[in-house]
Amino acid sequence: MSSRSGSARAYESSDRLPGRSASPPVPESSETEAEGLIFYHMDLYGSKERFDIFPEELSRHGDRSLGDMRREPALSSEKFHRPQEAGYDLEKEVAELAKMYGLDEDREKEIELLGDHLEMGESRWTPARTKKPGSQGSVYNASKSSSPVKDQSQSPKQQELPDEASQDEDLSKARAEDEADSHIWSREGLSSVSTSEEWNSQAVSEEEEAADVFCSTCKMPIRAFDKLFGEHKDHEVAQLPSAVESEKEEIHKNMCKLEEQIAQTENVASHMEEIFITVEENFGRQEQNFEVHYNDAVQVLAQKYEEQLEALGEEKRQKLEALYGQLVSCGEHLDTCKELTDITQDLYLENDKAEFMKAAVTMVDRLEEFLKKEMDLKLSTLPDFEKRYIDFSEVEQLMNSINTIPAPCAPVINPQAPNAATGTSLRVCWGLFSDDTVECYQLCYKPVSNESHGDEQAEHTLKVKETYCTITNLLPNTQYEFWVSAINACGISPPSERAVYVTAPSPPTIKSKKIRSCENAALVCWESRDINPVDSYTVELSKLTDEENSDAITESIVGIPNCEVLVHLQPTQSYRICVRAINLGGLSERSEPVLIHTTGTYFCLNEDTAHPLLAILDDGFTIACDELESPECDLPVYDNSFTRCIGILGSLIPFPGKHYWEVEVEEDTEYRIGVAFENTPRHGYLGANNSSWCMRHIITPSRHKYEFLHSGMTPDIRITVPPRRIGILLDYENCRLSFFNADVAQHLYGFQPRFQHYVHPCFALETPGILRIHTGLATPPWAALP
């Protein structure tokens, strides 16, 4: 509000504003009069038309000052009411001035409020300005502030200014009074604005106070004052927050009920839509049924019509042919008669009697012969046709069968579901996608024929009530072809499309003798018992910790495409392993389990590599040779067998790391033990080539000789204590092959080969004797030392 207090300062530059008229001219000789021109404090509420009251007077009285003109009392009272009479737009003037002076929107509102109070307070401010009757300058200021527009309806007498004699006397007094009145005006205007703002704020506070409590009787928010003294005194009220919460809870309950109704309505609408669709479908089927029966009836009628029409045409043809034949016969007879008549007439004209007699005799004979023939003058056929009737019994039967139950449509057989079969059974499912009445189903199946065998397989038929059936006594891992038909009182439907199902495979057979394992892995091999191939295999492992959970499956390896798998295990544990085969029908039963211990390296002996004179005893780990030469007999010889060295290879050790086994030998037996590659020559001796490393024992007359052979070479080593139990340590990672006297924990010798491939343990006897092989042993601490 401080920007509005200095009215004289605020408006002393009003002549520089755009759209404003300049101050009226003032004579240069009167410095006092010129100074008085800056006190237009009401310029904020005036307009450029405020100077229109001076033009005539200024032209006639050019030497008259502006202060003299302001002394006229009559102008004050009349011009106070001129804004309303002349249609003066005060709000528009205030908005223009506010825009010129850069006032913001809030201050524009205050200026509008001030203008309203100025209009309402004109009657109050006028006496304050006119309380001094002798002060004309005050009256002029009031009139100028309230109505700067000249009233055109005034008479010329009212517009006359005071005479010049009184102007000079009261000029100084008028200026002083104008100055005092200007300050009073400013204070009154500011006080009015302040009062208006207080009134508005009070009104707003009363409105805000109106929402204290909630009247439960009238269902409306009221003030607490109205509860105590107003019309809601006897009504039940509640705190507004609690009422809001209660109302929200009620709205929430209603919303829940509304949602339930919406859900129920949607369900009913959905059900009605389904019924609507069902009605349409039933109508379509019934219409189709009518159309089919109608077409059948029309077809029967057309067929009957064609048959009768064809018979009628045949009868017509026969009649016409008979009549035509008879007509031709009559024509021929008539022609003969005419010919005989003409000849007879010509005979009568013959004059020669001899010639006449000759011709007459011949003619008489011919006439007698012709007349002997009888002419059939009766019609060969009658013009009437046989009465024919169409048999409508079949049509009536068709028409009567319209309301009967039609034969069902063909069912749809489902494709085989995963894991819905066993090795000897299949579960087949189908569906009927129509509302036809069905009494039972006829399921047919047969094995899928092998292309290589042209024999037709026998079909099997079953009748079932449900839309599923489990067929038993089937062959494992075999494909079967199924199709199904629906049956009711009117007949049997067409068969469905054929679907091929397959039974689950038979459980595989694990080759326990070919299992190889070490402390952290095992290589498991098996074979399939099915003729047809399977999709994959699954290996299931059970860690044996105690008897309670010995059957629990701890790990499964799925998606194995071949009949062997390398399984990573934990050291010093025991596992039960079984295998399952998988195809589209599902899993087979578990194979017979095998036990695997990860305490050491296990391998078996490869019988295919054994020399014919070498025998493998029942335990599978003892080899023996009774004689070095055998008579020519039928000994099994394999392509992979040793032919010169009486030896055998163990199975491949395909695991990296360390592997330890022991061989129990006899002191008087010569032997070779070690390792060899898969491609070691079978016609040579172990250790005599670069693909094998072995320890050899030879008995000489003087001592037991031990050689460590590779490529036929051996270091000069003497062993004083003949070993009875030899330990062999194969270390792939460190490229070491070590031999030990396991009885005394003595290191005998070590090779440092560079193994490019995995190797096989190898064993050979050079004299009759026995070698006992011990696998699955943990590596002794003394053998593990570098």
PDB file of C-alpha atoms in Angstrom, residues 28-279:
ATOM      1  CA  GLU A  28       4.981  31.938 -17.844  1.00  0.00           C
ATOM      2  CA  SER A  29       4.705  35.087 -15.722  1.00  0.00           C
ATOM      3  CA  SER A  30       3.007  33.231 -12.875  1.00  0.00           C
ATOM      4  CA  GLU A  31       5.529  30.839 -11.337  1.00  0.00           C
ATOM      5  CA  THR A  32       3.120  30.041  -8.524  1.00  0.00           C
ATOM      6  CA  GLU A  33       0.445  28.984 -10.935  1.00  0.00           C
ATOM      7  CA  ALA A  34       2.893  26.779 -12.833  1.00  0.00           C
ATOM      8  CA  GLU A  35       3.897  25.027  -9.671  1.00  0.00           C
ATOM      9  CA  GLY A  36       0.259  24.329  -8.858  1.00  0.00           C
ATOM     10  CA  LEU A  37      -0.095  22.167 -11.949  1.00  0.00           C
ATOM     11  CA  ILE A  38       1.715  19.222 -10.379  1.00  0.00           C
ATOM     12  CA  PHE A  39      -0.988  18.554  -7.780  1.00  0.00           C
ATOM     13  CA  TYR A  40      -3.363  16.477  -9.887  1.00  0.00           C
ATOM     14  CA  HIS A  41      -3.554  13.716  -7.260  1.00  0.00           C
ATOM     15  CA  MET A  42      -6.750  12.275  -8.742  1.00  0.00           C
ATOM     16  CA  ASP A  43      -5.194  11.595 -12.123  1.00  0.00           C
ATOM     17  CA  LEU A  44      -5.360   7.864 -11.311  1.00  0.00           C
ATOM     18  CA  TYR A  45      -9.144   7.967 -11.490  1.00  0.00           C
ATOM     19  CA  GLY A  46      -9.457  10.586 -14.251  1.00  0.00           C
ATOM     20  CA  SER A  47      -9.107  10.350 -17.991  1.00  0.00           C
ATOM     21  CA  LYS A  48      -7.784  12.413 -20.795  1.00  0.00           C
ATOM     22  CA  GLU A  49     -11.222  13.999 -21.070  1.00  0.00           C
ATOM     23  CA  ARG A  50     -10.772  15.790 -17.759  1.00  0.00           C
ATOM     24  CA  PHE A  51      -9.322  18.783 -19.619  1.00  0.00           C
ATOM     25  CA  ASP A  52     -12.397  19.068 -21.836  1.00  0.00           C
ATOM     26  CA  ILE A  53     -13.992  21.439 -19.275  1.00  0.00           C
ATOM     27  CA  PHE A  54     -11.457  24.121 -20.036  1.00  0.00           C
ATOM     28  CA  PRO A  55     -11.280  24.732 -23.829  1.00  0.00           C
ATOM     29  CA  GLU A  56     -13.762  27.626 -24.121  1.00  0.00           C
ATOM     30  CA  GLU A  57     -12.616  29.363 -20.975  1.00  0.00           C
ATOM     31  CA  LEU A  58      -8.954  29.060 -21.933  1.00  0.00           C
ATOM     32  CA  SER A  59      -9.611  30.613 -25.349  1.00  0.00           C
ATOM     33  CA  ARG A  60     -11.535  33.555 -23.896  1.00  0.00           C
ATOM     34  CA  HIS A  61      -9.500  34.024 -20.785  1.00  0.00           C
ATOM     35  CA  GLY A  62      -6.028  33.193 -21.829  1.00  0.00           C
ATOM     36  CA  ASP A  63      -4.568  35.172 -18.926  1.00  0.00           C
ATOM     37  CA  ARG A  64      -6.790  33.493 -16.371  1.00  0.00           C
ATOM     38  CA  SER A  65      -5.002  30.939 -14.170  1.00  0.00           C
ATOM     39  CA  LEU A  66      -6.068  27.414 -13.470  1.00  0.00           C
ATOM     40  CA  GLY A  67      -6.386  28.161  -9.794  1.00  0.00           C
ATOM     41  CA  ASP A  68      -8.991  30.803 -10.472  1.00  0.00           C
ATOM     42  CA  MET A  69     -11.105  28.357 -12.336  1.00  0.00           C
ATOM     43  CA  ARG A  70     -11.097  25.866  -9.471  1.00  0.00           C
ATOM     44  CA  ARG A  71     -12.885  28.281  -7.218  1.00  0.00           C
ATOM     45  CA  GLU A  72     -16.289  27.867  -8.791  1.00  0.00           C
ATOM     46  CA  PRO A  73     -18.590  26.087  -6.304  1.00  0.00           C
ATOM     47  CA  ALA A  74     -21.224  25.130  -8.813  1.00  0.00           C
ATOM     48  CA  LEU A  75     -18.935  22.821 -10.780  1.00  0.00           C
ATOM     49  CA  SER A  76     -18.097  20.639  -7.802  1.00  0.00           C
ATOM     50  CA  SER A  77     -21.521  19.334  -6.927  1.00  0.00           C
ATOM     51  CA  GLU A  78     -22.562  18.777 -10.508  1.00  0.00           C
ATOM     52  CA  LYS A  79     -19.460  16.961 -11.660  1.00  0.00           C
ATOM     53  CA  PHE A  80     -19.544  14.582  -8.717  1.00  0.00           C
ATOM     54  CA  HIS A  81     -22.376  12.713 -10.371  1.00  0.00           C
ATOM     55  CA  ARG A  82     -21.168  12.901 -13.960  1.00  0.00           C
ATOM     56  CA  PRO A  83     -19.457   9.454 -14.215  1.00  0.00           C
ATOM     57  CA  GLN A  84     -22.732   7.630 -13.969  1.00  0.00           C
ATOM     58  CA  GLU A  85     -24.589  10.119 -16.152  1.00  0.00           C
ATOM     59  CA  ALA A  86     -21.997  10.035 -18.942  1.00  0.00           C
ATOM     60  CA  GLY A  87     -21.480   6.239 -18.746  1.00  0.00           C
ATOM     61  CA  TYR A  88     -17.991   6.516 -17.374  1.00  0.00           C
ATOM     62  CA  ASP A  89     -16.177   3.122 -17.192  1.00  0.00           C
ATOM     63  CA  LEU A  90     -14.083   3.333 -14.037  1.00  0.00           C
ATOM     64  CA  GLU A  91     -12.863  -0.290 -14.064  1.00  0.00           C
ATOM     65  CA  LYS A  92     -11.571   0.075 -17.608  1.00  0.00           C
ATOM     66  CA  GLU A  93      -9.665   3.222 -16.670  1.00  0.00           C
ATOM     67  CA  VAL A  94      -8.177   1.493 -13.616  1.00  0.00           C
ATOM     68  CA  ALA A  95      -7.083  -1.506 -15.730  1.00  0.00           C
ATOM     69  CA  GLU A  96      -5.417   0.753 -18.297  1.00  0.00           C
ATOM     70  CA  LEU A  97      -3.552   2.740 -15.652  1.00  0.00           C
ATOM     71  CA  ALA A  98      -2.473  -0.440 -13.872  1.00  0.00           C
ATOM     72  CA  LYS A  99      -1.069  -1.815 -17.124  1.00  0.00           C
ATOM     73  CA  MET A 100       0.746   1.481 -17.832  1.00  0.00           C
ATOM     74  CA  TYR A 101       2.367   1.553 -14.420  1.00  0.00           C
ATOM     75  CA  GLY A 102       3.330  -2.162 -14.496  1.00  0.00           C
ATOM     76  CA  LEU A 103       1.159  -3.218 -11.580  1.00  0.00           C
ATOM     77  CA  ASP A 104       0.739  -7.009 -11.121  1.00  0.00           C
ATOM     78  CA  GLU A 105      -2.519  -8.882 -11.018  1.00  0.00           C
ATOM     79  CA  ASP A 106      -2.808  -8.767  -7.228  1.00  0.00           C
ATOM     80  CA  ARG A 107      -2.462  -5.017  -7.160  1.00  0.00           C
ATOM     81  CA  GLU A 108      -4.910  -4.699 -10.008  1.00  0.00           C
ATOM     82  CA  LYS A 109      -7.421  -6.418  -7.749  1.00  0.00           C
ATOM     83  CA  GLU A 110      -6.627  -3.944  -4.968  1.00  0.00           C
ATOM     84  CA  ILE A 111      -7.074  -1.019  -7.374  1.00  0.00           C
ATOM     85  CA  GLU A 112     -10.437  -2.423  -8.469  1.00  0.00           C
ATOM     86  CA  LEU A 113     -11.398  -2.764  -4.835  1.00  0.00           C
ATOM     87  CA  LEU A 114     -10.325   0.835  -4.219  1.00  0.00           C
ATOM     88  CA  GLY A 115     -12.395   2.035  -7.183  1.00  0.00           C
ATOM     89  CA  ASP A 116     -15.441   0.232  -5.817  1.00  0.00           C
ATOM     90  CA  HIS A 117     -15.046   1.935  -2.472  1.00  0.00           C
ATOM     91  CA  LEU A 118     -14.594   5.308  -4.176  1.00  0.00           C
ATOM     92  CA  GLU A 119     -17.885   4.876  -6.004  1.00  0.00           C
ATOM     93  CA  MET A 120     -19.665   3.707  -2.854  1.00  0.00           C
ATOM     94  CA  GLY A 121     -18.166   6.489  -0.743  1.00  0.00           C
ATOM     95  CA  GLU A 122     -18.864   9.515  -2.974  1.00  0.00           C
ATOM     96  CA  SER A 123     -21.652  10.727  -0.755  1.00  0.00           C
ATOM     97  CA  ARG A 124     -19.428  10.322   2.326  1.00  0.00           C
ATOM     98  CA  TRP A 125     -16.404  12.063   0.809  1.00  0.00           C
ATOM     99  CA  THR A 126     -18.316  15.029  -0.710  1.00  0.00           C
ATOM    100  CA  PRO A 127     -19.247  16.672   2.629  1.00  0.00           C
ATOM    101  CA  ALA A 128     -15.689  16.241   3.795  1.00  0.00           C
ATOM    102  CA  ARG A 129     -14.540  18.238   0.807  1.00  0.00           C
ATOM    103  CA  THR A 130     -17.237  20.965   1.078  1.00  0.00           C
ATOM    104  CA  LYS A 131     -17.213  21.582   4.796  1.00  0.00           C
ATOM    105  CA  LYS A 132     -15.545  24.968   4.166  1.00  0.00           C
ATOM    106  CA  PRO A 133     -17.931  27.095   2.205  1.00  0.00           C
ATOM    107  CA  GLY A 134     -15.372  29.691   1.386  1.00  0.00           C
ATOM    108  CA  SER A 135     -12.860  27.209   0.054  1.00  0.00           C
ATOM    109  CA  GLN A 136     -13.544  26.897  -3.647  1.00  0.00           C
ATOM    110  CA  GLY A 137     -10.303  25.168  -4.358  1.00  0.00           C
ATOM    111  CA  SER A 138     -11.362  22.234  -2.190  1.00  0.00           C
ATOM    112  CA  VAL A 139     -14.623  21.929  -4.011  1.00  0.00           C
ATOM    113  CA  TYR A 140     -12.857  21.988  -7.306  1.00  0.00           C
ATOM    114  CA  ASN A 141     -10.441  19.257  -6.241  1.00  0.00           C
ATOM    115  CA  ALA A 142     -13.294  17.042  -5.182  1.00  0.00           C
ATOM    116  CA  SER A 143     -15.089  17.585  -8.400  1.00  0.00           C
ATOM    117  CA  LYS A 144     -11.971  16.945 -10.393  1.00  0.00           C
ATOM    118  CA  SER A 145     -11.233  13.730  -8.556  1.00  0.00           C
ATOM    119  CA  SER A 146     -14.697  12.326  -8.825  1.00  0.00           C
ATOM    120  CA  SER A 147     -15.713  13.392 -12.294  1.00  0.00           C
ATOM    121  CA  PRO A 148     -13.162  14.769 -14.709  1.00  0.00           C
ATOM    122  CA  VAL A 149     -15.627  14.465 -17.582  1.00  0.00           C
ATOM    123  CA  LYS A 150     -17.566  17.551 -18.569  1.00  0.00           C
ATOM    124  CA  ASP A 151     -21.316  17.266 -18.266  1.00  0.00           C
ATOM    125  CA  GLN A 152     -22.711  18.395 -21.617  1.00  0.00           C
ATOM    126  CA  SER A 153     -26.203  18.818 -20.172  1.00  0.00           C
ATOM    127  CA  GLN A 154     -25.289  21.760 -17.916  1.00  0.00           C
ATOM    128  CA  SER A 155     -26.447  25.266 -18.806  1.00  0.00           C
ATOM    129  CA  PRO A 156     -23.952  27.942 -19.858  1.00  0.00           C
ATOM    130  CA  LYS A 157     -24.582  29.746 -16.584  1.00  0.00           C
ATOM    131  CA  GLN A 158     -23.384  26.754 -14.608  1.00  0.00           C
ATOM    132  CA  GLN A 159     -20.262  26.529 -16.716  1.00  0.00           C
ATOM    133  CA  GLU A 160     -19.230  30.120 -16.142  1.00  0.00           C
ATOM    134  CA  LEU A 161     -16.100  30.618 -14.006  1.00  0.00           C
ATOM    135  CA  PRO A 162     -15.806  33.135 -11.088  1.00  0.00           C
ATOM    136  CA  ASP A 163     -14.826  36.648 -11.975  1.00  0.00           C
ATOM    137  CA  GLU A 164     -11.132  37.625 -12.194  1.00  0.00           C
ATOM    138  CA  ALA A 165     -11.263  39.906  -9.166  1.00  0.00           C
ATOM    139  CA  SER A 166     -11.721  37.073  -6.686  1.00  0.00           C
ATOM    140  CA  GLN A 167      -9.160  34.784  -8.321  1.00  0.00           C
ATOM    141  CA  ASP A 168      -6.000  36.639  -7.387  1.00  0.00           C
ATOM    142  CA  GLU A 169      -7.033  37.137  -3.769  1.00  0.00           C
ATOM    143  CA  ASP A 170      -7.632  33.531  -2.865  1.00  0.00           C
ATOM    144  CA  LEU A 171      -4.955  31.880  -5.007  1.00  0.00           C
ATOM    145  CA  SER A 172      -2.488  31.142  -2.243  1.00  0.00           C
ATOM    146  CA  LYS A 173      -5.229  29.922   0.121  1.00  0.00           C
ATOM    147  CA  ALA A 174      -6.609  27.613  -2.524  1.00  0.00           C
ATOM    148  CA  ARG A 175      -3.275  25.988  -3.079  1.00  0.00           C
ATOM    149  CA  ALA A 176      -2.731  25.363   0.609  1.00  0.00           C
ATOM    150  CA  GLU A 177      -6.187  23.903   1.003  1.00  0.00           C
ATOM    151  CA  ASP A 178      -5.675  21.728  -2.068  1.00  0.00           C
ATOM    152  CA  GLU A 179      -2.498  20.332  -0.630  1.00  0.00           C
ATOM    153  CA  ALA A 180      -4.123  19.516   2.691  1.00  0.00           C
ATOM    154  CA  ASP A 181      -7.143  17.988   0.995  1.00  0.00           C
ATOM    155  CA  SER A 182      -4.868  15.855  -1.177  1.00  0.00           C
ATOM    156  CA  HIS A 183      -3.234  14.247   1.855  1.00  0.00           C
ATOM    157  CA  ILE A 184      -6.593  13.721   3.536  1.00  0.00           C
ATOM    158  CA  TRP A 185      -7.896  12.050   0.333  1.00  0.00           C
ATOM    159  CA  SER A 186      -4.991   9.666   0.193  1.00  0.00           C
ATOM    160  CA  ARG A 187      -5.407   8.619   3.804  1.00  0.00           C
ATOM    161  CA  GLU A 188      -9.128   8.111   3.395  1.00  0.00           C
ATOM    162  CA  GLY A 189      -8.643   6.026   0.234  1.00  0.00           C
ATOM    163  CA  LEU A 190      -6.032   3.828   1.881  1.00  0.00           C
ATOM    164  CA  SER A 191      -8.175   3.436   4.965  1.00  0.00           C
ATOM    165  CA  SER A 192     -11.097   2.394   2.776  1.00  0.00           C
ATOM    166  CA  VAL A 193      -8.991  -0.202   0.976  1.00  0.00           C
ATOM    167  CA  SER A 194      -7.719  -1.575   4.274  1.00  0.00           C
ATOM    168  CA  THR A 195     -11.250  -1.788   5.625  1.00  0.00           C
ATOM    169  CA  SER A 196     -12.406  -3.651   2.527  1.00  0.00           C
ATOM    170  CA  GLU A 197      -9.560  -6.142   2.814  1.00  0.00           C
ATOM    171  CA  GLU A 198     -10.347  -6.773   6.474  1.00  0.00           C
ATOM    172  CA  TRP A 199     -14.004  -7.322   5.576  1.00  0.00           C
ATOM    173  CA  ASN A 200     -13.110  -9.793   2.841  1.00  0.00           C
ATOM    174  CA  SER A 201     -10.699 -11.691   5.075  1.00  0.00           C
ATOM    175  CA  GLN A 202     -13.344 -11.835   7.771  1.00  0.00           C
ATOM    176  CA  ALA A 203     -15.859 -13.220   5.277  1.00  0.00           C
ATOM    177  CA  VAL A 204     -13.368 -15.820   4.105  1.00  0.00           C
ATOM    178  CA  SER A 205     -12.554 -16.839   7.672  1.00  0.00           C
ATOM    179  CA  GLU A 206     -16.269 -17.245   8.385  1.00  0.00           C
ATOM    180  CA  GLU A 207     -16.604 -19.489   5.339  1.00  0.00           C
ATOM    181  CA  GLU A 208     -13.606 -21.563   6.366  1.00  0.00           C
ATOM    182  CA  GLU A 209     -15.023 -21.870   9.863  1.00  0.00           C
ATOM    183  CA  ALA A 210     -18.169 -23.407   8.431  1.00  0.00           C
ATOM    184  CA  ALA A 211     -16.724 -26.990   8.167  1.00  0.00           C
ATOM    185  CA  ASP A 212     -16.107 -28.022  11.800  1.00  0.00           C
ATOM    186  CA  VAL A 213     -18.579 -30.828  12.444  1.00  0.00           C
ATOM    187  CA  PHE A 214     -20.988 -32.974  10.461  1.00  0.00           C
ATOM    188  CA  CYS A 215     -24.715 -32.997  11.157  1.00  0.00           C
ATOM    189  CA  SER A 216     -25.915 -36.580  10.907  1.00  0.00           C
ATOM    190  CA  THR A 217     -29.556 -35.487  10.878  1.00  0.00           C
ATOM    191  CA  CYS A 218     -29.276 -33.056   7.997  1.00  0.00           C
ATOM    192  CA  LYS A 219     -26.408 -34.923   6.320  1.00  0.00           C
ATOM    193  CA  MET A 220     -24.319 -31.790   5.843  1.00  0.00           C
ATOM    194  CA  PRO A 221     -21.184 -30.181   7.352  1.00  0.00           C
ATOM    195  CA  ILE A 222     -21.894 -27.290   9.784  1.00  0.00           C
ATOM    196  CA  ARG A 223     -20.032 -25.015  12.156  1.00  0.00           C
ATOM    197  CA  ALA A 224     -19.644 -25.903  15.800  1.00  0.00           C
ATOM    198  CA  PHE A 225     -21.282 -22.544  16.563  1.00  0.00           C
ATOM    199  CA  ASP A 226     -24.457 -23.666  14.766  1.00  0.00           C
ATOM    200  CA  LYS A 227     -24.555 -26.791  16.920  1.00  0.00           C
ATOM    201  CA  LEU A 228     -24.509 -24.733  20.105  1.00  0.00           C
ATOM    202  CA  PHE A 229     -26.744 -21.820  19.130  1.00  0.00           C
ATOM    203  CA  GLY A 230     -28.094 -22.421  15.629  1.00  0.00           C
ATOM    204  CA  GLU A 231     -30.785 -24.508  14.038  1.00  0.00           C
ATOM    205  CA  HIS A 232     -28.754 -27.715  14.465  1.00  0.00           C
ATOM    206  CA  LYS A 233     -28.826 -27.452  18.251  1.00  0.00           C
ATOM    207  CA  ASP A 234     -30.874 -30.627  18.797  1.00  0.00           C
ATOM    208  CA  HIS A 235     -29.340 -32.595  15.949  1.00  0.00           C
ATOM    209  CA  GLU A 236     -26.857 -35.427  16.221  1.00  0.00           C
ATOM    210  CA  VAL A 237     -23.401 -34.359  15.095  1.00  0.00           C
ATOM    211  CA  ALA A 238     -19.989 -36.002  14.680  1.00  0.00           C
ATOM    212  CA  GLN A 239     -16.471 -34.816  14.182  1.00  0.00           C
ATOM    213  CA  LEU A 240     -15.820 -34.029  10.559  1.00  0.00           C
ATOM    214  CA  PRO A 241     -12.709 -36.353  10.198  1.00  0.00           C
ATOM    215  CA  SER A 242     -14.566 -39.287  11.770  1.00  0.00           C
ATOM    216  CA  ALA A 243     -17.580 -38.554   9.590  1.00  0.00           C
ATOM    217  CA  VAL A 244     -15.325 -38.492   6.541  1.00  0.00           C
ATOM    218  CA  GLU A 245     -13.754 -41.831   7.500  1.00  0.00           C
ATOM    219  CA  SER A 246     -17.174 -43.341   8.187  1.00  0.00           C
ATOM    220  CA  GLU A 247     -18.466 -42.082   4.866  1.00  0.00           C
ATOM    221  CA  LYS A 248     -15.410 -43.409   3.061  1.00  0.00           C
ATOM    222  CA  GLU A 249     -15.903 -46.800   4.693  1.00  0.00           C
ATOM    223  CA  GLU A 250     -19.554 -46.814   3.697  1.00  0.00           C
ATOM    224  CA  ILE A 251     -18.627 -45.819   0.146  1.00  0.00           C
ATOM    225  CA  HIS A 252     -15.999 -48.599   0.106  1.00  0.00           C
ATOM    226  CA  LYS A 253     -18.592 -51.147   1.232  1.00  0.00           C
ATOM    227  CA  ASN A 254     -21.002 -49.972  -1.405  1.00  0.00           C
ATOM    228  CA  MET A 255     -18.244 -50.090  -3.996  1.00  0.00           C
ATOM    229  CA  CYS A 256     -17.488 -53.697  -3.007  1.00  0.00           C
ATOM    230  CA  LYS A 257     -21.153 -54.564  -3.293  1.00  0.00           C
ATOM    231  CA  LEU A 258     -21.286 -52.762  -6.610  1.00  0.00           C
ATOM    232  CA  GLU A 259     -18.258 -54.698  -7.836  1.00  0.00           C
ATOM    233  CA  GLU A 260     -19.914 -57.951  -6.746  1.00  0.00           C
ATOM    234  CA  GLN A 261     -23.063 -56.984  -8.620  1.00  0.00           C
ATOM    235  CA  ILE A 262     -20.957 -56.067 -11.641  1.00  0.00           C
ATOM    236  CA  ALA A 263     -19.191 -59.445 -11.478  1.00  0.00           C
ATOM    237  CA  GLN A 264     -22.500 -61.275 -11.092  1.00  0.00           C
ATOM    238  CA  THR A 265     -24.034 -59.272 -13.901  1.00  0.00           C
ATOM    239  CA  GLU A 266     -21.037 -59.968 -16.117  1.00  0.00           C
ATOM    240  CA  ASN A 267     -21.289 -63.687 -15.308  1.00  0.00           C
ATOM    241  CA  VAL A 268     -24.997 -63.680 -16.091  1.00  0.00           C
ATOM    242  CA  ALA A 269     -24.337 -61.738 -19.268  1.00  0.00           C
ATOM    243  CA  SER A 270     -21.569 -64.142 -20.229  1.00  0.00           C
ATOM    244  CA  HIS A 271     -23.847 -67.085 -19.521  1.00  0.00           C
ATOM    245  CA  MET A 272     -26.597 -65.459 -21.561  1.00  0.00           C
ATOM    246  CA  GLU A 273     -24.132 -64.906 -24.383  1.00  0.00           C
ATOM    247  CA  GLU A 274     -23.206 -68.582 -24.241  1.00  0.00           C
ATOM    248  CA  ILE A 275     -26.893 -69.520 -24.281  1.00  0.00           C
ATOM    249  CA  PHE A 276     -27.413 -67.112 -27.149  1.00  0.00           C
ATOM    250  CA  ILE A 277     -24.579 -68.732 -29.064  1.00  0.00           C
ATOM    251  CA  THR A 278     -25.914 -72.186 -28.180  1.00  0.00           C
ATOM    252  CA  VAL A 279     -29.372 -71.230 -29.451  1.00  0.00           C
TER     253      VAL A 279
END
